[in-house]
Structure formats: C-alpha cells, structure tokens
Amino acid sequence: MSDLSVELCGVPLRGPVLNASGTFDAIAARRAFGDALLERFPFDAFVTKTVTLAPRQGNPPPRLWETPGGMVNSIGLPNKGLDGFLDGDLPQLADLPVPLVVSVMGFDHTELERLVQAVGGRDEVAMLELNVSCPNVETGILVGADPAETDAAVRAVRDRTTKPLIVKLSPNSVDPAAVARAAEGAGADAVSLINTLKGMPLDPRTRAPWLGGRTGGLSGPAIRVVALEQVAAVAGAVDVPIVGMGGIASGSDALDFLAAGAGVVAVGTESFRDPSAGRRIGAELFALGGFETVRKRQPV
Ligand code: RRO
C-alpha cells in the first residue's frame, strides 16, 4: 500500500496533516476521549498553542465571532508561561504518538532566546515554530509584518537550538514572500502560513467592536483563497518547505495547498467543528490519489 508519509525538516511524519497552532487542545482531548485519542490521533505532528515566557490570561471576553464561512478570534495568547509549559504540559504532550512542534513567541529578543533555548533543549520536542504573526497582542508589534524585524528575530535565536525552526508568517504584511525570504536567509528551516487575517466585527445592537480585544483574526474557509495565493507567492520565493494552512476543511482543499507549493498542510478552524477532521482530511487526500504527483513536483 502506498502511503502519505513525508519528511519535514528531516523529521519523518506518517502523513502530511498537522494542526494549526492553538486550534486543538490535545491535553483536554485526552481527558475527554482517553486512550482512544492516542490510538486515532487526528494529526501527523502536533503543534502546541503558542507559549510565552511569562504566563498570560489572554484577552477579555467575548473572544469569538462567527462570520459567513469563517470565525474571528481574539484569544490573546493565554498560556501557562514557559515554566508552566515545561512542568505541566510537556510531560503530557510527550505521550502523543506523533512528533511534537512547540510554538513560541517572545515580546523581545531576550525572551525569544530564552524560550528557544529552553524548549529546544528538551528531547520530547522535535521542532519549534516561531510565531511572529499573532494578530492579538496588545503592544500591536507584529514582527512578521516586516522582513528586517523577522530577519533579526530569527538570527537572534538561530544558534540557540539545533532543532528545526519553522517561522509562522503573517498574512497581514505587505509582502509575505519578502518576509519568507528574510526568514530563510536568517536560518529558518521551514515557514508556515497563513496565520489569521486581522478583522473587527461590530456588535449589531451597539455598532461598537464586539470582541473584548476590539480586533481579532479571521480564519476558516473564508480565507482559503487568500492563503493559497500567499502560499504560491512564498513557494516561488524560498527553497525551504512550506506548511500551508488557511480554511482547509477537506482532502481536496489540502490538495490545493500542496499544488500551490506547500509540502505539508495544517488544519485549524475545521477541528472546532469536528475534532477528528485532521484524520478525515488525511483519508480524503489519500483517496484522491493526487498526493504522489504533487509531492514529486514539490518535494518537501
Ligand atoms: O492567541 C491568539 O489570539 C492567537 C494567536 Br497566538 C495566533 O497566532 N493567531 C490567532 O489567530 N490568535
């Protein structure tokens, strides 16, 4: 039987379907589904919610808004902080049957260096993802909007770990391909895109911003064609592999991203509707049979 196995940055994966960071809580899912989750784990690698150096509460509610074909989140990076992650979450995530990718974000280079060094030093961690593209940070600083800032951030951490570094790009930038080139030039081993598109839903009763954080990030099928265009633009600009995402809800959607130049794909918003979506999408991709052709054209 042929299979969908791939390598991402030298790490063997049993298939090409990851989760988008922050869209699947594997620890809560293990509590809900028990060992059945491990036996039928929906993804071929697991990407954590972004970890920051200090613990964070996240943004005030409301944090979500539904749009036609999409969802806007203003979660605001709630997490236990580096120490809470290493002591509390990492031992549980190490039980997952797939390679672990830890997403990190620092508010300055010193924070990023500490995060990358500490997380990258753990044997349970296969790769790191640098999130330079969260739309919901109160400082408003978006490193991933700017090639020079991205270059500096990746250079600051590159020597702190020997593990592969994936840089998560922002769609809220004038030229994502230029940012991808900067990430590659500074030593990124892969890029992932897209994060969410900045948006601002209004409360229909008051016409004031609905979200507690005022603005948020749009995800879901509504952004798929934006993501495909950006993946294709980035694929034309860099040689490192691309983790493509943005509204993938079927095997056919996933195949579109591979055809646009992604080496592997990630499922995000669809997992809120169907927690086993990653597995279904992998099976649909396999049944479509186009994966081999696309893979030969765009090797990871
Ligand atoms: O936590 C969030 O609000 C969040 C993050 Br870190 C991100 O990278 N993208 C997003 O849509 N929301």
Tab-separated table of N, CA, C and O in Angstrom, residues 134-243:
chain	number	residue	atom	x	y	z
A	134	CYS	N	1.067	36.650	15.531
A	134	CYS	CA	-0.199	36.717	16.273
A	134	CYS	C	-0.827	38.093	16.088
A	134	CYS	O	-0.180	39.106	16.357
A	135	PRO	N	-2.091	38.155	15.640
A	135	PRO	CA	-2.709	39.463	15.416
A	135	PRO	C	-3.254	40.082	16.701
A	135	PRO	O	-3.733	41.208	16.682
A	136	ASN	N	-3.182	39.362	17.818
A	136	ASN	CA	-3.932	39.771	19.018
A	136	ASN	C	-3.061	40.156	20.196
A	136	ASN	O	-3.404	39.909	21.341
A	137	VAL	N	-1.905	40.737	19.940
A	137	VAL	CA	-1.087	41.181	21.070
A	137	VAL	C	-1.289	42.679	21.289
A	137	VAL	O	-1.319	43.450	20.336
A	138	GLU	N	-1.405	43.042	22.559
A	138	GLU	CA	-1.830	44.406	22.877
A	138	GLU	C	-0.788	45.455	22.489
A	138	GLU	O	-1.119	46.605	22.246
A	139	THR	N	0.489	45.048	22.393
A	139	THR	CA	1.514	46.019	22.015
A	139	THR	C	1.350	46.469	20.569
A	139	THR	O	1.853	47.512	20.183
A	140	GLY	N	0.658	45.645	19.780
A	140	GLY	CA	0.484	45.999	18.386
A	140	GLY	C	1.713	45.713	17.549
A	140	GLY	O	1.703	45.883	16.336
A	141	ILE	N	2.783	45.223	18.177
A	141	ILE	CA	4.001	44.935	17.421
A	141	ILE	C	3.802	43.632	16.647
A	141	ILE	O	3.417	42.623	17.221
A	142	LEU	N	4.047	43.699	15.364
A	142	LEU	CA	3.904	42.491	14.553
A	142	LEU	C	5.207	42.292	13.798
A	142	LEU	O	5.409	42.824	12.715
A	143	VAL	N	6.106	41.503	14.440
A	143	VAL	CA	7.440	41.268	13.875
A	143	VAL	C	7.329	40.716	12.451
A	143	VAL	O	8.064	41.107	11.551
A	144	GLY	N	6.353	39.814	12.261
A	144	GLY	CA	6.231	39.124	10.976
A	144	GLY	C	5.662	39.977	9.869
A	144	GLY	O	5.491	39.506	8.744
A	145	ALA	N	5.358	41.236	10.153
A	145	ALA	CA	4.897	42.126	9.089
A	145	ALA	C	6.073	42.738	8.343
A	145	ALA	O	5.893	43.349	7.297
A	146	ASP	N	7.272	42.570	8.890
A	146	ASP	CA	8.410	43.320	8.388
A	146	ASP	C	9.619	42.402	8.158
A	146	ASP	O	10.056	41.711	9.083
A	147	PRO	N	10.172	42.369	6.939
A	147	PRO	CA	11.310	41.478	6.668
A	147	PRO	C	12.506	41.724	7.606
A	147	PRO	O	13.121	40.763	8.085
A	148	ALA	N	12.836	42.988	7.876
A	148	ALA	CA	14.022	43.265	8.693
A	148	ALA	C	13.812	42.784	10.136
A	148	ALA	O	14.720	42.210	10.761
A	149	GLU	N	12.612	43.003	10.673
A	149	GLU	CA	12.309	42.538	12.046
A	149	GLU	C	12.333	41.013	12.117
A	149	GLU	O	12.779	40.424	13.103
A	150	THR	N	11.838	40.380	11.062
A	150	THR	CA	11.814	38.912	11.042
A	150	THR	C	13.230	38.368	10.956
A	150	THR	O	13.598	37.434	11.679
A	151	ASP	N	14.038	38.979	10.096
A	151	ASP	CA	15.448	38.598	9.975
A	151	ASP	C	16.133	38.682	11.343
A	151	ASP	O	16.810	37.736	11.777
A	152	ALA	N	15.916	39.784	12.046
A	152	ALA	CA	16.595	39.990	13.335
A	152	ALA	C	16.109	38.969	14.369
A	152	ALA	O	16.915	38.434	15.147
A	153	ALA	N	14.822	38.686	14.381
A	153	ALA	CA	14.280	37.748	15.382
A	153	ALA	C	14.814	36.336	15.140
A	153	ALA	O	15.207	35.636	16.082
A	154	VAL	N	14.848	35.920	13.889
A	154	VAL	CA	15.321	34.553	13.597
A	154	VAL	C	16.824	34.455	13.871
A	154	VAL	O	17.296	33.481	14.458
A	155	ARG	N	17.572	35.495	13.481
A	155	ARG	CA	19.021	35.477	13.753
A	155	ARG	C	19.310	35.402	15.246
A	155	ARG	O	20.259	34.743	15.684
A	156	ALA	N	18.479	36.091	16.035
A	156	ALA	CA	18.713	36.116	17.488
A	156	ALA	C	18.619	34.717	18.094
A	156	ALA	O	19.281	34.426	19.086
A	157	VAL	N	17.792	33.871	17.516
A	157	VAL	CA	17.566	32.557	18.146
A	157	VAL	C	18.207	31.397	17.399
A	157	VAL	O	18.274	30.284	17.923
A	158	ARG	N	18.652	31.629	16.197
A	158	ARG	CA	19.084	30.505	15.349
A	158	ARG	C	20.116	29.617	16.037
A	158	ARG	O	20.062	28.384	15.966
A	159	ASP	N	21.076	30.235	16.718
A	159	ASP	CA	22.142	29.436	17.316
A	159	ASP	C	21.768	28.874	18.684
A	159	ASP	O	22.580	28.212	19.321
A	160	ARG	N	20.557	29.156	19.139
A	160	ARG	CA	20.172	28.671	20.476
A	160	ARG	C	19.660	27.241	20.464
A	160	ARG	O	19.387	26.676	21.516
A	161	THR	N	19.433	26.687	19.281
A	161	THR	CA	18.967	25.303	19.203
A	161	THR	C	19.445	24.668	17.899
A	161	THR	O	19.620	25.361	16.891
A	162	THR	N	19.623	23.351	17.964
A	162	THR	CA	19.948	22.612	16.742
A	162	THR	C	18.678	22.047	16.111
A	162	THR	O	18.722	21.454	15.036
A	163	LYS	N	17.538	22.233	16.800
A	163	LYS	CA	16.273	21.688	16.274
A	163	LYS	C	15.781	22.545	15.106
A	163	LYS	O	16.060	23.750	15.041
A	164	PRO	N	14.987	21.938	14.198
A	164	PRO	CA	14.422	22.732	13.096
A	164	PRO	C	13.532	23.861	13.597
A	164	PRO	O	12.757	23.689	14.543
A	165	LEU	N	13.673	25.007	12.948
A	165	LEU	CA	12.858	26.187	13.262
A	165	LEU	C	11.904	26.468	12.100
A	165	LEU	O	12.345	26.670	10.968
A	166	ILE	N	10.620	26.479	12.428
A	166	ILE	CA	9.602	26.858	11.447
A	166	ILE	C	9.166	28.278	11.804
A	166	ILE	O	8.889	28.550	12.977
A	167	VAL	N	9.100	29.173	10.842
A	167	VAL	CA	8.646	30.544	11.139
A	167	VAL	C	7.225	30.719	10.614
A	167	VAL	O	6.956	30.502	9.424
A	168	LYS	N	6.321	31.086	11.522
A	168	LYS	CA	4.899	31.234	11.156
A	168	LYS	C	4.656	32.652	10.659
A	168	LYS	O	4.777	33.622	11.408
A	169	LEU	N	4.315	32.753	9.389
A	169	LEU	CA	4.212	34.053	8.727
A	169	LEU	C	2.822	34.668	8.877
A	169	LEU	O	1.828	33.969	9.047
A	170	SER	N	2.794	35.979	8.738
A	170	SER	CA	1.546	36.727	8.840
A	170	SER	C	0.982	37.035	7.460
A	170	SER	O	1.724	37.405	6.553
A	171	PRO	N	-0.343	36.925	7.329
A	171	PRO	CA	-0.947	37.398	6.075
A	171	PRO	C	-1.152	38.909	6.111
A	171	PRO	O	-1.508	39.510	5.100
A	172	ASN	N	-0.918	39.519	7.293
A	172	ASN	CA	-1.162	40.953	7.463
A	172	ASN	C	0.113	41.739	7.182
A	172	ASN	O	0.537	42.591	7.954
A	173	SER	N	0.751	41.388	6.084
A	173	SER	CA	2.006	42.039	5.730
A	173	SER	C	1.899	42.442	4.262
A	173	SER	O	1.169	41.818	3.488
A	174	VAL	N	2.624	43.470	3.898
A	174	VAL	CA	2.527	43.956	2.521
A	174	VAL	C	3.054	42.905	1.550
A	174	VAL	O	2.504	42.698	0.475
A	175	ASP	N	4.121	42.202	1.954
A	175	ASP	CA	4.793	41.296	1.037
A	175	ASP	C	5.245	40.030	1.781
A	175	ASP	O	6.404	39.926	2.192
A	176	PRO	N	4.337	39.059	1.955
A	176	PRO	CA	4.706	37.837	2.686
A	176	PRO	C	5.907	37.109	2.081
A	176	PRO	O	6.697	36.511	2.808
A	177	ALA	N	6.091	37.186	0.762
A	177	ALA	CA	7.228	36.499	0.142
A	177	ALA	C	8.542	37.134	0.603
A	177	ALA	O	9.536	36.419	0.834
A	178	ALA	N	8.558	38.450	0.769
A	178	ALA	CA	9.781	39.114	1.243
A	178	ALA	C	10.075	38.716	2.690
A	178	ALA	O	11.244	38.521	3.068
A	179	VAL	N	9.024	38.579	3.487
A	179	VAL	CA	9.224	38.155	4.885
A	179	VAL	C	9.732	36.709	4.910
A	179	VAL	O	10.626	36.358	5.691
A	180	ALA	N	9.179	35.863	4.035
A	180	ALA	CA	9.624	34.464	3.970
A	180	ALA	C	11.098	34.393	3.570
A	180	ALA	O	11.870	33.615	4.139
A	181	ARG	N	11.489	35.213	2.596
A	181	ARG	CA	12.903	35.237	2.175
A	181	ARG	C	13.799	35.659	3.335
A	181	ARG	O	14.879	35.101	3.548
A	182	ALA	N	13.338	36.635	4.106
A	182	ALA	CA	14.124	37.091	5.263
A	182	ALA	C	14.269	35.961	6.282
A	182	ALA	O	15.362	35.734	6.821
A	183	ALA	N	13.177	35.236	6.523
A	183	ALA	CA	13.224	34.132	7.492
A	183	ALA	C	14.199	33.062	7.006
A	183	ALA	O	15.030	32.560	7.774
A	184	GLU	N	14.115	32.727	5.735
A	184	GLU	CA	15.008	31.704	5.172
A	184	GLU	C	16.467	32.169	5.261
A	184	GLU	O	17.352	31.414	5.679
A	185	GLY	N	16.715	33.427	4.906
A	185	GLY	CA	18.080	33.959	4.928
A	185	GLY	C	18.676	33.969	6.323
A	185	GLY	O	19.893	33.868	6.498
A	186	ALA	N	17.824	34.078	7.330
A	186	ALA	CA	18.300	34.132	8.719
A	186	ALA	C	18.404	32.743	9.335
A	186	ALA	O	18.777	32.606	10.496
A	187	GLY	N	18.042	31.707	8.566
A	187	GLY	CA	18.268	30.355	9.073
A	187	GLY	C	17.026	29.543	9.373
A	187	GLY	O	17.141	28.446	9.942
A	188	ALA	N	15.842	30.026	8.999
A	188	ALA	CA	14.635	29.213	9.209
A	188	ALA	C	14.723	27.944	8.370
A	188	ALA	O	15.204	27.973	7.230
A	189	ASP	N	14.250	26.834	8.933
A	189	ASP	CA	14.266	25.559	8.207
A	189	ASP	C	12.979	25.336	7.427
A	189	ASP	O	12.917	24.449	6.575
A	190	ALA	N	11.931	26.088	7.775
A	190	ALA	CA	10.637	25.972	7.088
A	190	ALA	C	9.842	27.228	7.431
A	190	ALA	O	10.178	27.959	8.373
A	191	VAL	N	8.811	27.483	6.652
A	191	VAL	CA	7.870	28.552	7.002
A	191	VAL	C	6.460	27.962	7.011
A	191	VAL	O	6.183	26.990	6.298
A	192	SER	N	5.605	28.529	7.844
A	192	SER	CA	4.213	28.102	7.873
A	192	SER	C	3.348	29.332	7.631
A	192	SER	O	3.661	30.432	8.088
A	193	LEU	N	2.261	29.140	6.890
A	193	LEU	CA	1.360	30.241	6.598
A	193	LEU	C	0.044	29.698	6.066
A	193	LEU	O	0.033	28.610	5.486
A	194	ILE	N	-1.056	30.426	6.361
A	194	ILE	CA	-1.096	31.753	6.920
A	194	ILE	C	-1.646	31.710	8.354
A	194	ILE	O	-2.389	30.790	8.713
A	195	ASN	N	-1.251	32.709	9.141
A	195	ASN	CA	-1.950	32.967	10.395
A	195	ASN	C	-3.257	33.687	10.030
A	195	ASN	O	-3.618	33.771	8.854
A	196	THR	N	-3.967	34.175	10.998
A	196	THR	CA	-5.286	34.764	10.725
A	196	THR	C	-5.176	36.191	10.186
A	196	THR	O	-4.202	36.895	10.443
A	197	LEU	N	-6.216	36.568	9.447
A	197	LEU	CA	-6.278	37.919	8.873
A	197	LEU	C	-6.953	38.856	9.862
A	197	LEU	O	-8.040	38.555	10.378
A	198	LYS	N	-6.374	40.015	10.074
A	198	LYS	CA	-6.929	40.927	11.071
A	198	LYS	C	-8.324	41.416	10.672
A	198	LYS	O	-8.549	41.770	9.503
A	199	GLY	N	-9.235	41.413	11.625
A	199	GLY	CA	-10.602	41.851	11.350
A	199	GLY	C	-11.243	42.473	12.579
A	199	GLY	O	-10.718	42.362	13.696
A	200	MET	N	-12.395	43.131	12.387
A	200	MET	CA	-13.072	43.800	13.510
A	200	MET	C	-14.592	43.674	13.379
A	200	MET	O	-15.235	44.517	12.742
A	201	PRO	N	-15.169	42.630	13.954
A	201	PRO	CA	-16.631	42.525	13.937
A	201	PRO	C	-17.274	43.540	14.881
A	201	PRO	O	-16.722	43.846	15.943
A	202	LEU	N	-18.449	44.050	14.477
A	202	LEU	CA	-19.175	45.007	15.319
A	202	LEU	C	-20.422	44.357	15.908
A	202	LEU	O	-21.082	43.532	15.266
A	203	ASP	N	-20.755	44.750	17.120
A	203	ASP	CA	-21.980	44.298	17.775
A	203	ASP	C	-23.163	44.936	17.048
A	203	ASP	O	-23.237	46.176	16.965
A	204	PRO	N	-24.105	44.127	16.508
A	204	PRO	CA	-25.192	44.706	15.709
A	204	PRO	C	-26.131	45.592	16.524
A	204	PRO	O	-26.827	46.428	15.961
A	205	ARG	N	-26.114	45.464	17.857
A	205	ARG	CA	-27.008	46.318	18.676
A	205	ARG	C	-26.381	47.674	18.943
A	205	ARG	O	-27.056	48.692	18.967
A	206	THR	N	-25.078	47.696	19.154
A	206	THR	CA	-24.428	48.947	19.568
A	206	THR	C	-23.525	49.550	18.487
A	206	THR	O	-23.115	50.697	18.603
A	207	ARG	N	-23.154	48.729	17.477
A	207	ARG	CA	-22.189	49.120	16.431
A	207	ARG	C	-20.813	49.426	17.030
A	207	ARG	O	-19.994	50.106	16.417
A	208	ALA	N	-20.585	48.923	18.218
A	208	ALA	CA	-19.241	49.027	18.813
A	208	ALA	C	-18.530	47.690	18.601
A	208	ALA	O	-19.177	46.672	18.349
A	209	PRO	N	-17.202	47.661	18.693
A	209	PRO	CA	-16.496	46.393	18.495
A	209	PRO	C	-17.032	45.300	19.426
A	209	PRO	O	-17.240	45.533	20.619
A	210	TRP	N	-17.299	44.124	18.846
A	210	TRP	CA	-17.870	43.002	19.602
A	210	TRP	C	-16.828	42.362	20.524
A	210	TRP	O	-17.121	41.993	21.664
A	211	LEU	N	-15.618	42.225	20.012
A	211	LEU	CA	-14.601	41.461	20.735
A	211	LEU	C	-14.019	42.271	21.896
A	211	LEU	O	-13.784	43.481	21.770
A	212	GLY	N	-13.752	41.569	22.999
A	212	GLY	CA	-13.131	42.237	24.148
A	212	GLY	C	-11.786	42.841	23.783
A	212	GLY	O	-11.395	43.879	24.323
A	213	GLY	N	-11.086	42.205	22.870
A	213	GLY	CA	-9.791	42.727	22.423
A	213	GLY	C	-9.931	43.718	21.275
A	213	GLY	O	-8.948	44.102	20.660
A	214	ARG	N	-11.164	44.101	20.934
A	214	ARG	CA	-11.525	45.052	19.879
A	214	ARG	C	-11.344	44.465	18.480
A	214	ARG	O	-12.266	44.471	17.697
A	215	THR	N	-10.163	43.974	18.159
A	215	THR	CA	-9.952	43.346	16.849
A	215	THR	C	-9.568	41.875	17.060
A	215	THR	O	-9.264	41.466	18.188
A	216	GLY	N	-9.590	41.106	15.977
A	216	GLY	CA	-9.248	39.693	16.084
A	216	GLY	C	-8.678	39.179	14.789
A	216	GLY	O	-8.315	39.959	13.896
A	217	GLY	N	-8.612	37.851	14.672
A	217	GLY	CA	-8.041	37.225	13.487
A	217	GLY	C	-9.062	36.317	12.826
A	217	GLY	O	-9.647	35.438	13.451
A	218	LEU	N	-9.254	36.525	11.530
A	218	LEU	CA	-10.232	35.753	10.751
A	218	LEU	C	-9.592	34.458	10.241
A	218	LEU	O	-8.497	34.488	9.677
A	219	SER	N	-10.316	33.345	10.436
A	219	SER	CA	-9.852	32.036	9.953
A	219	SER	C	-11.020	31.324	9.286
A	219	SER	O	-12.132	31.844	9.238
A	220	GLY	N	-10.769	30.108	8.787
A	220	GLY	CA	-11.848	29.312	8.192
A	220	GLY	C	-11.882	29.431	6.672
A	220	GLY	O	-11.064	30.117	6.053
A	221	PRO	N	-12.862	28.745	6.049
A	221	PRO	CA	-12.921	28.700	4.582
A	221	PRO	C	-12.893	30.081	3.918
A	221	PRO	O	-12.420	30.204	2.780
A	222	ALA	N	-13.387	31.112	4.615
A	222	ALA	CA	-13.395	32.455	4.039
A	222	ALA	C	-12.003	32.930	3.631
A	222	ALA	O	-11.873	33.785	2.741
A	223	ILE	N	-10.955	32.405	4.264
A	223	ILE	CA	-9.603	32.911	3.964
A	223	ILE	C	-8.809	31.971	3.042
A	223	ILE	O	-7.641	32.226	2.764
A	224	ARG	N	-9.454	30.890	2.565
A	224	ARG	CA	-8.678	29.855	1.867
A	224	ARG	C	-7.991	30.384	0.605
A	224	ARG	O	-6.816	30.101	0.356
A	225	VAL	N	-8.706	31.164	-0.194
A	225	VAL	CA	-8.084	31.629	-1.448
A	225	VAL	C	-6.979	32.657	-1.185
A	225	VAL	O	-6.016	32.748	-1.959
A	226	VAL	N	-7.117	33.402	-0.098
A	226	VAL	CA	-6.034	34.321	0.297
A	226	VAL	C	-4.789	33.494	0.637
A	226	VAL	O	-3.670	33.781	0.196
A	227	ALA	N	-5.026	32.444	1.411
A	227	ALA	CA	-3.903	31.584	1.831
A	227	ALA	C	-3.246	30.910	0.624
A	227	ALA	O	-2.014	30.836	0.538
A	228	LEU	N	-4.045	30.436	-0.310
A	228	LEU	CA	-3.480	29.763	-1.488
A	228	LEU	C	-2.595	30.713	-2.283
A	228	LEU	O	-1.499	30.342	-2.732
A	229	GLU	N	-3.051	31.940	-2.430
A	229	GLU	CA	-2.246	32.924	-3.184
A	229	GLU	C	-0.930	33.185	-2.463
A	229	GLU	O	0.136	33.243	-3.082
A	230	GLN	N	-0.995	33.304	-1.132
A	230	GLN	CA	0.226	33.617	-0.376
A	230	GLN	C	1.178	32.423	-0.355
A	230	GLN	O	2.395	32.585	-0.438
A	231	VAL	N	0.633	31.206	-0.242
A	231	VAL	CA	1.484	30.006	-0.285
A	231	VAL	C	2.203	29.938	-1.639
A	231	VAL	O	3.409	29.675	-1.714
A	232	ALA	N	1.475	30.193	-2.703
A	232	ALA	CA	2.096	30.146	-4.040
A	232	ALA	C	3.179	31.225	-4.170
A	232	ALA	O	4.263	30.968	-4.721
A	233	ALA	N	2.902	32.416	-3.654
A	233	ALA	CA	3.892	33.503	-3.726
A	233	ALA	C	5.143	33.146	-2.932
A	233	ALA	O	6.277	33.353	-3.399
A	234	VAL	N	4.952	32.581	-1.752
A	234	VAL	CA	6.093	32.215	-0.905
A	234	VAL	C	6.857	31.046	-1.538
A	234	VAL	O	8.091	31.014	-1.530
A	235	ALA	N	6.128	30.091	-2.121
A	235	ALA	CA	6.785	28.934	-2.753
A	235	ALA	C	7.683	29.381	-3.910
A	235	ALA	O	8.707	28.754	-4.183
A	236	GLY	N	7.302	30.479	-4.546
A	236	GLY	CA	8.125	30.997	-5.628
A	236	GLY	C	9.332	31.777	-5.134
A	236	GLY	O	10.205	32.148	-5.917
A	237	ALA	N	9.374	32.040	-3.813
A	237	ALA	CA	10.416	32.917	-3.275
A	237	ALA	C	11.450	32.197	-2.420
A	237	ALA	O	12.542	32.713	-2.210
A	238	VAL	N	11.117	31.031	-1.881
A	238	VAL	CA	12.044	30.336	-0.968
A	238	VAL	C	12.196	28.868	-1.372
A	238	VAL	O	11.349	28.311	-2.069
A	239	ASP	N	13.281	28.263	-0.856
A	239	ASP	CA	13.508	26.832	-1.100
A	239	ASP	C	13.111	25.970	0.091
A	239	ASP	O	12.997	24.760	-0.036
A	240	VAL	N	12.950	26.588	1.272
A	240	VAL	CA	12.593	25.780	2.448
A	240	VAL	C	11.156	25.284	2.317
A	240	VAL	O	10.341	25.891	1.605
A	241	PRO	N	10.833	24.165	2.987
A	241	PRO	CA	9.470	23.644	2.891
A	241	PRO	C	8.440	24.579	3.523
A	241	PRO	O	8.745	25.384	4.408
A	242	ILE	N	7.209	24.428	3.041
A	242	ILE	CA	6.101	25.282	3.481
A	242	ILE	C	5.030	24.424	4.141
A	242	ILE	O	4.618	23.398	3.597
A	243	VAL	N	4.596	24.860	5.326
A	243	VAL	CA	3.421	24.271	5.975
A	243	VAL	C	2.253	25.174	5.593
A	243	VAL	O	2.186	26.324	6.033
